[in-house]
Amino acid sequence: MGEALAEARAALPDDVPIGAVVVSPVGDVIGRGHNLREAQHDPAGHAEILALRAAANAVGEWRLDGCTLVVTLEPCTMCAGALVLARVERLVFGAFDPKAGAVGSLWDVVRDRRLNHRPEVVSGVLADESSVLLSAFFATHRTGG
């Protein structure tokens, strides 16, 4: 989670500080990402998507069997769906996201029995550290609207 937090801290000033890494079955970080939605004007520029893409590129295929995705915030529906489709074995995340979380908060995409792959989930890892980054960001980026 320390590596994912470092990625979150690397986010550019206008992007929400969320970081993600993909760890191979032998423990090597094979993909990294932090939010780039604002910087790249990309609705899919979420940390998880970028880390999954980098990992798939590193291993030379889209299946990330045996890999672990570590992310600072509970994934949204898009990211939860992507990690299921990539066959990620384990998801580790920090803070829960009560407004958009799809791993137990609003939905539970990764545990849906109708899907053919369901990763193990470990939640709440260094959640306070993740929450502090997010709280600091939103304290300076909230508007009256």
mmCIF file of C-alpha atoms in Angstrom:
data_model
loop_
_atom_site.group_PDB
_atom_site.id
_atom_site.type_symbol
_atom_site.label_atom_id
_atom_site.label_comp_id
_atom_site.label_asym_id
_atom_site.label_seq_id
_atom_site.Cartn_x
_atom_site.Cartn_y
_atom_site.Cartn_z
ATOM 1 C CA MET A 1 0.000 0.000 0.000
ATOM 2 C CA GLY A 2 2.973 2.290 0.532
ATOM 3 C CA GLU A 3 3.672 2.184 -3.215
ATOM 4 C CA ALA A 4 0.037 3.015 -4.012
ATOM 5 C CA LEU A 5 0.137 5.941 -1.581
ATOM 6 C CA ALA A 6 3.301 7.207 -3.289
ATOM 7 C CA GLU A 7 1.433 7.067 -6.609
ATOM 8 C CA ALA A 8 -1.472 8.999 -5.080
ATOM 9 C CA ARG A 9 0.939 11.693 -3.907
ATOM 10 C CA ALA A 10 2.299 11.913 -7.483
ATOM 11 C CA ALA A 11 -1.102 12.983 -8.839
ATOM 12 C CA LEU A 12 -1.104 16.400 -10.463
ATOM 13 C CA PRO A 13 -2.761 19.235 -8.520
ATOM 14 C CA ASP A 14 -6.156 19.071 -10.267
ATOM 15 C CA ASP A 15 -6.497 15.280 -10.154
ATOM 16 C CA VAL A 16 -7.931 13.443 -7.153
ATOM 17 C CA PRO A 17 -4.973 11.801 -5.344
ATOM 18 C CA ILE A 18 -5.690 8.126 -5.870
ATOM 19 C CA GLY A 19 -2.860 5.711 -6.557
ATOM 20 C CA ALA A 20 -2.696 2.098 -7.640
ATOM 21 C CA VAL A 21 -0.107 -0.589 -8.254
ATOM 22 C CA VAL A 22 -0.322 -4.098 -9.647
ATOM 23 C CA VAL A 23 1.883 -6.660 -7.933
ATOM 24 C CA SER A 24 2.923 -9.828 -9.754
ATOM 25 C CA PRO A 25 2.552 -13.282 -8.206
ATOM 26 C CA VAL A 26 6.224 -13.110 -7.133
ATOM 27 C CA GLY A 27 5.828 -9.680 -5.491
ATOM 28 C CA ASP A 28 7.198 -7.332 -8.157
ATOM 29 C CA VAL A 29 5.349 -4.120 -8.994
ATOM 30 C CA ILE A 30 4.497 -4.511 -12.688
ATOM 31 C CA GLY A 31 2.052 -1.635 -13.116
ATOM 32 C CA ARG A 32 1.558 1.792 -11.573
ATOM 33 C CA GLY A 33 -0.920 4.572 -11.951
ATOM 34 C CA HIS A 34 -2.421 7.647 -10.408
ATOM 35 C CA ASN A 35 -5.482 9.563 -11.521
ATOM 36 C CA LEU A 36 -4.980 11.492 -14.758
ATOM 37 C CA ARG A 37 -8.593 12.285 -15.646
ATOM 38 C CA GLU A 38 -8.127 16.028 -15.510
ATOM 39 C CA ALA A 39 -4.572 16.120 -16.833
ATOM 40 C CA GLN A 40 -5.380 13.954 -19.870
ATOM 41 C CA HIS A 41 -9.076 14.893 -20.259
ATOM 42 C CA ASP A 42 -9.771 11.159 -20.065
ATOM 43 C CA PRO A 43 -12.889 9.805 -18.342
ATOM 44 C CA ALA A 44 -11.126 6.428 -18.028
ATOM 45 C CA GLY A 45 -7.966 7.966 -16.563
ATOM 46 C CA HIS A 46 -8.448 6.309 -13.183
ATOM 47 C CA ALA A 47 -5.421 5.055 -11.256
ATOM 48 C CA GLU A 48 -6.621 1.445 -11.399
ATOM 49 C CA ILE A 49 -7.158 1.455 -15.166
ATOM 50 C CA LEU A 50 -3.730 2.949 -15.779
ATOM 51 C CA ALA A 51 -2.042 0.448 -13.454
ATOM 52 C CA LEU A 52 -3.908 -2.486 -15.042
ATOM 53 C CA ARG A 53 -2.914 -1.310 -18.535
ATOM 54 C CA ALA A 54 0.730 -0.977 -17.524
ATOM 55 C CA ALA A 55 0.711 -4.421 -15.914
ATOM 56 C CA ALA A 56 -0.910 -6.063 -18.943
ATOM 57 C CA ASN A 57 1.680 -4.402 -21.138
ATOM 58 C CA ALA A 58 4.477 -5.641 -18.857
ATOM 59 C CA VAL A 59 3.310 -9.268 -18.938
ATOM 60 C CA GLY A 60 2.277 -9.170 -22.590
ATOM 61 C CA GLU A 61 -1.339 -10.217 -22.154
ATOM 62 C CA TRP A 62 -4.587 -8.924 -20.711
ATOM 63 C CA ARG A 63 -4.979 -11.708 -18.165
ATOM 64 C CA LEU A 64 -3.359 -10.779 -14.870
ATOM 65 C CA ASP A 65 -3.700 -14.196 -13.244
ATOM 66 C CA GLY A 66 -2.152 -14.350 -9.784
ATOM 67 C CA CYS A 67 -1.690 -10.575 -9.579
ATOM 68 C CA THR A 68 -2.836 -8.210 -6.847
ATOM 69 C CA LEU A 69 -4.235 -4.736 -7.462
ATOM 70 C CA VAL A 70 -3.489 -2.368 -4.571
ATOM 71 C CA VAL A 71 -5.352 0.951 -4.603
ATOM 72 C CA THR A 72 -5.794 3.739 -2.089
ATOM 73 C CA LEU A 73 -9.576 4.087 -2.559
ATOM 74 C CA GLU A 74 -12.342 1.552 -3.106
ATOM 75 C CA PRO A 75 -12.753 1.113 -6.871
ATOM 76 C CA CYS A 76 -15.724 2.522 -8.785
ATOM 77 C CA THR A 77 -17.913 0.368 -11.046
ATOM 78 C CA MET A 78 -15.657 0.879 -14.080
ATOM 79 C CA CYS A 79 -12.499 -0.073 -12.212
ATOM 80 C CA ALA A 80 -14.121 -2.963 -10.361
ATOM 81 C CA GLY A 81 -15.357 -4.331 -13.676
ATOM 82 C CA ALA A 82 -11.934 -3.919 -15.252
ATOM 83 C CA LEU A 83 -10.138 -5.800 -12.492
ATOM 84 C CA VAL A 84 -12.650 -8.642 -12.722
ATOM 85 C CA LEU A 85 -12.213 -8.808 -16.507
ATOM 86 C CA ALA A 86 -8.413 -8.779 -16.103
ATOM 87 C CA ARG A 87 -8.692 -11.823 -13.811
ATOM 88 C CA VAL A 88 -6.862 -10.088 -10.954
ATOM 89 C CA GLU A 89 -6.576 -12.577 -8.101
ATOM 90 C CA ARG A 90 -6.688 -10.139 -5.196
ATOM 91 C CA LEU A 91 -7.807 -6.568 -4.585
ATOM 92 C CA VAL A 92 -6.370 -4.611 -1.672
ATOM 93 C CA PHE A 93 -7.729 -1.134 -1.022
ATOM 94 C CA GLY A 94 -7.465 1.566 1.596
ATOM 95 C CA ALA A 95 -10.431 3.843 2.196
ATOM 96 C CA PHE A 96 -14.043 3.007 1.419
ATOM 97 C CA ASP A 97 -15.860 5.306 -1.019
ATOM 98 C CA PRO A 98 -19.443 5.772 0.192
ATOM 99 C CA LYS A 99 -20.339 7.901 -2.865
ATOM 100 C CA ALA A 100 -19.059 5.704 -5.720
ATOM 101 C CA GLY A 101 -17.552 2.515 -4.274
ATOM 102 C CA ALA A 102 -18.324 -0.722 -6.099
ATOM 103 C CA VAL A 103 -16.667 -3.175 -3.705
ATOM 104 C CA GLY A 104 -19.226 -3.056 -0.929
ATOM 105 C CA SER A 105 -20.203 0.588 -0.406
ATOM 106 C CA LEU A 106 -22.826 1.156 -3.120
ATOM 107 C CA TRP A 107 -22.429 -2.008 -5.181
ATOM 108 C CA ASP A 108 -20.373 -5.160 -4.873
ATOM 109 C CA VAL A 109 -19.278 -5.834 -8.437
ATOM 110 C CA VAL A 110 -16.295 -8.018 -7.549
ATOM 111 C CA ARG A 111 -18.346 -10.477 -5.497
ATOM 112 C CA ASP A 112 -21.284 -10.786 -7.891
ATOM 113 C CA ARG A 113 -21.944 -14.531 -8.218
ATOM 114 C CA ARG A 114 -23.134 -14.064 -11.792
ATOM 115 C CA LEU A 115 -19.595 -13.250 -12.914
ATOM 116 C CA ASN A 116 -17.109 -15.953 -13.798
ATOM 117 C CA HIS A 117 -14.273 -14.449 -11.749
ATOM 118 C CA ARG A 118 -14.366 -13.100 -8.196
ATOM 119 C CA PRO A 119 -11.128 -11.824 -6.671
ATOM 120 C CA GLU A 120 -10.266 -11.985 -2.997
ATOM 121 C CA VAL A 121 -10.809 -8.589 -1.335
ATOM 122 C CA VAL A 122 -8.810 -7.046 1.507
ATOM 123 C CA SER A 123 -10.148 -3.641 2.568
ATOM 124 C CA GLY A 124 -9.176 -0.896 4.981
ATOM 125 C CA VAL A 125 -5.392 -1.204 4.545
ATOM 126 C CA LEU A 126 -3.842 2.132 5.608
ATOM 127 C CA ALA A 127 -7.294 3.644 5.188
ATOM 128 C CA ASP A 128 -6.489 6.641 7.392
ATOM 129 C CA GLU A 129 -3.471 7.599 5.267
ATOM 130 C CA SER A 130 -5.573 7.364 2.107
ATOM 131 C CA SER A 131 -8.394 9.380 3.660
ATOM 132 C CA VAL A 132 -6.035 12.159 4.776
ATOM 133 C CA LEU A 133 -4.794 12.650 1.190
ATOM 134 C CA LEU A 134 -8.344 12.778 -0.131
ATOM 135 C CA SER A 135 -9.606 15.098 2.615
ATOM 136 C CA ALA A 136 -6.751 17.528 2.028
ATOM 137 C CA PHE A 137 -7.440 17.550 -1.718
ATOM 138 C CA PHE A 138 -11.171 18.158 -1.361
ATOM 139 C CA ALA A 139 -10.666 20.828 1.303
ATOM 140 C CA THR A 140 -8.873 22.920 -1.319
ATOM 141 C CA HIS A 141 -10.999 21.955 -4.349
ATOM 142 C CA ARG A 142 -14.589 22.244 -3.137
ATOM 143 C CA THR A 143 -16.790 24.880 -4.674
ATOM 144 C CA GLY A 144 -20.061 26.313 -3.515
ATOM 145 C CA GLY A 145 -22.009 24.472 -6.251
#
